[in-house]
Amino acid sequence: MAKKGLDTTFLHYGVRREDMSLIETISLNYQLDADWVKEDLLREFHEKKVSKQELDDKSIERLIDKALQKIK
C-alpha cells in the first residue's frame, strides 16, 4: 500500500521522491554532489516558482551561476 501524507521531498524541492533518484543518478554521472544540486539549485528554483517569481532563461542561468560560486 502506498504511503499517505505529505511528500517532504516535493515540499522542499518541488520534485517527487521518485524523480529525486533520477536527479541523484544524473548528478553521479556528471560527478556533481547530489546534495549540492538539491540544496543550492532545486530548493532555490522551487522557492522562486512557489513565490511566482519570473523564471526565464536568464534568471535560471543566474541561479545556476550563484550556486556554482558557492563551490568555487
PDB file of C-alpha atoms in Angstrom:
ATOM      1  CA  MET A   1       0.000   0.000   0.000  1.00  0.00           C
ATOM      2  CA  ALA A   2       1.305   3.468  -0.886  1.00  0.00           C
ATOM      3  CA  LYS A   3       2.374   5.777   1.889  1.00  0.00           C
ATOM      4  CA  LYS A   4      -0.062   8.608   2.516  1.00  0.00           C
ATOM      5  CA  GLY A   5       0.751  12.081   3.704  1.00  0.00           C
ATOM      6  CA  LEU A   6       2.879  14.952   2.569  1.00  0.00           C
ATOM      7  CA  ASP A   7       5.843  14.223   0.345  1.00  0.00           C
ATOM      8  CA  THR A   8       8.576  16.225   2.091  1.00  0.00           C
ATOM      9  CA  THR A   9      10.877  15.900  -0.909  1.00  0.00           C
ATOM     10  CA  PHE A  10       8.259  17.636  -3.026  1.00  0.00           C
ATOM     11  CA  LEU A  11       7.649  20.290  -0.383  1.00  0.00           C
ATOM     12  CA  HIS A  12      11.357  21.121  -0.134  1.00  0.00           C
ATOM     13  CA  TYR A  13      12.413  20.856  -3.780  1.00  0.00           C
ATOM     14  CA  GLY A  14       9.279  20.728  -5.927  1.00  0.00           C
ATOM     15  CA  VAL A  15      10.345  17.286  -7.141  1.00  0.00           C
ATOM     16  CA  ARG A  16       8.622  13.980  -6.435  1.00  0.00           C
ATOM     17  CA  ARG A  17      10.578  11.438  -4.403  1.00  0.00           C
ATOM     18  CA  GLU A  18      10.592   9.026  -7.366  1.00  0.00           C
ATOM     19  CA  ASP A  19      12.177  11.661  -9.595  1.00  0.00           C
ATOM     20  CA  MET A  20      14.799  12.538  -6.994  1.00  0.00           C
ATOM     21  CA  SER A  21      16.548   9.215  -7.634  1.00  0.00           C
ATOM     22  CA  LEU A  22      16.908  10.203 -11.301  1.00  0.00           C
ATOM     23  CA  ILE A  23      18.424  13.543 -10.263  1.00  0.00           C
ATOM     24  CA  GLU A  24      20.852  11.733  -7.964  1.00  0.00           C
ATOM     25  CA  THR A  25      21.851   9.352 -10.778  1.00  0.00           C
ATOM     26  CA  ILE A  26      22.437  12.233 -13.186  1.00  0.00           C
ATOM     27  CA  SER A  27      24.453  14.026 -10.504  1.00  0.00           C
ATOM     28  CA  LEU A  28      26.687  10.985 -10.130  1.00  0.00           C
ATOM     29  CA  ASN A  29      27.119  10.650 -13.894  1.00  0.00           C
ATOM     30  CA  TYR A  30      28.312  14.262 -14.105  1.00  0.00           C
ATOM     31  CA  GLN A  31      30.347  13.995 -10.893  1.00  0.00           C
ATOM     32  CA  LEU A  32      28.210  16.520  -9.048  1.00  0.00           C
ATOM     33  CA  ASP A  33      27.360  16.305  -5.378  1.00  0.00           C
ATOM     34  CA  ALA A  34      23.655  15.383  -5.292  1.00  0.00           C
ATOM     35  CA  ASP A  35      23.173  17.269  -2.017  1.00  0.00           C
ATOM     36  CA  TRP A  36      24.591  20.400  -3.633  1.00  0.00           C
ATOM     37  CA  VAL A  37      22.192  20.013  -6.557  1.00  0.00           C
ATOM     38  CA  LYS A  38      19.241  19.587  -4.204  1.00  0.00           C
ATOM     39  CA  GLU A  39      20.113  22.318  -1.718  1.00  0.00           C
ATOM     40  CA  ASP A  40      21.628  25.007  -3.917  1.00  0.00           C
ATOM     41  CA  LEU A  41      19.743  24.536  -7.163  1.00  0.00           C
ATOM     42  CA  LEU A  42      16.467  22.713  -6.682  1.00  0.00           C
ATOM     43  CA  ARG A  43      15.444  24.381  -3.435  1.00  0.00           C
ATOM     44  CA  GLU A  44      16.023  27.926  -4.696  1.00  0.00           C
ATOM     45  CA  PHE A  45      14.375  27.137  -8.034  1.00  0.00           C
ATOM     46  CA  HIS A  46      11.344  25.711  -6.217  1.00  0.00           C
ATOM     47  CA  GLU A  47      11.122  28.717  -3.879  1.00  0.00           C
ATOM     48  CA  LYS A  48      11.124  31.094  -6.840  1.00  0.00           C
ATOM     49  CA  LYS A  49       8.397  29.106  -8.586  1.00  0.00           C
ATOM     50  CA  VAL A  50       6.249  29.000  -5.445  1.00  0.00           C
ATOM     51  CA  SER A  51       6.613  32.754  -4.934  1.00  0.00           C
ATOM     52  CA  LYS A  52       5.708  33.221  -8.623  1.00  0.00           C
ATOM     53  CA  GLN A  53       8.962  34.984  -9.461  1.00  0.00           C
ATOM     54  CA  GLU A  54       9.790  35.184 -13.133  1.00  0.00           C
ATOM     55  CA  LEU A  55      11.908  32.250 -14.284  1.00  0.00           C
ATOM     56  CA  ASP A  56      13.112  32.989 -17.780  1.00  0.00           C
ATOM     57  CA  ASP A  57      16.303  31.510 -19.197  1.00  0.00           C
ATOM     58  CA  LYS A  58      18.404  34.411 -17.923  1.00  0.00           C
ATOM     59  CA  SER A  59      17.139  34.151 -14.332  1.00  0.00           C
ATOM     60  CA  ILE A  60      17.732  30.387 -14.313  1.00  0.00           C
ATOM     61  CA  GLU A  61      21.250  30.973 -15.622  1.00  0.00           C
ATOM     62  CA  ARG A  62      21.862  33.480 -12.785  1.00  0.00           C
ATOM     63  CA  LEU A  63      20.539  30.952 -10.257  1.00  0.00           C
ATOM     64  CA  ILE A  64      22.984  28.310 -11.546  1.00  0.00           C
ATOM     65  CA  ASP A  65      25.878  30.792 -11.588  1.00  0.00           C
ATOM     66  CA  LYS A  66      25.108  31.798  -7.998  1.00  0.00           C
ATOM     67  CA  ALA A  67      25.094  28.142  -6.907  1.00  0.00           C
ATOM     68  CA  LEU A  68      28.379  27.490  -8.756  1.00  0.00           C
ATOM     69  CA  GLN A  69      30.030  30.411  -6.968  1.00  0.00           C
ATOM     70  CA  LYS A  70      29.367  28.630  -3.666  1.00  0.00           C
ATOM     71  CA  ILE A  71      31.529  25.671  -4.681  1.00  0.00           C
ATOM     72  CA  LYS A  72      34.437  27.603  -6.215  1.00  0.00           C
TER      73      LYS A  72
END
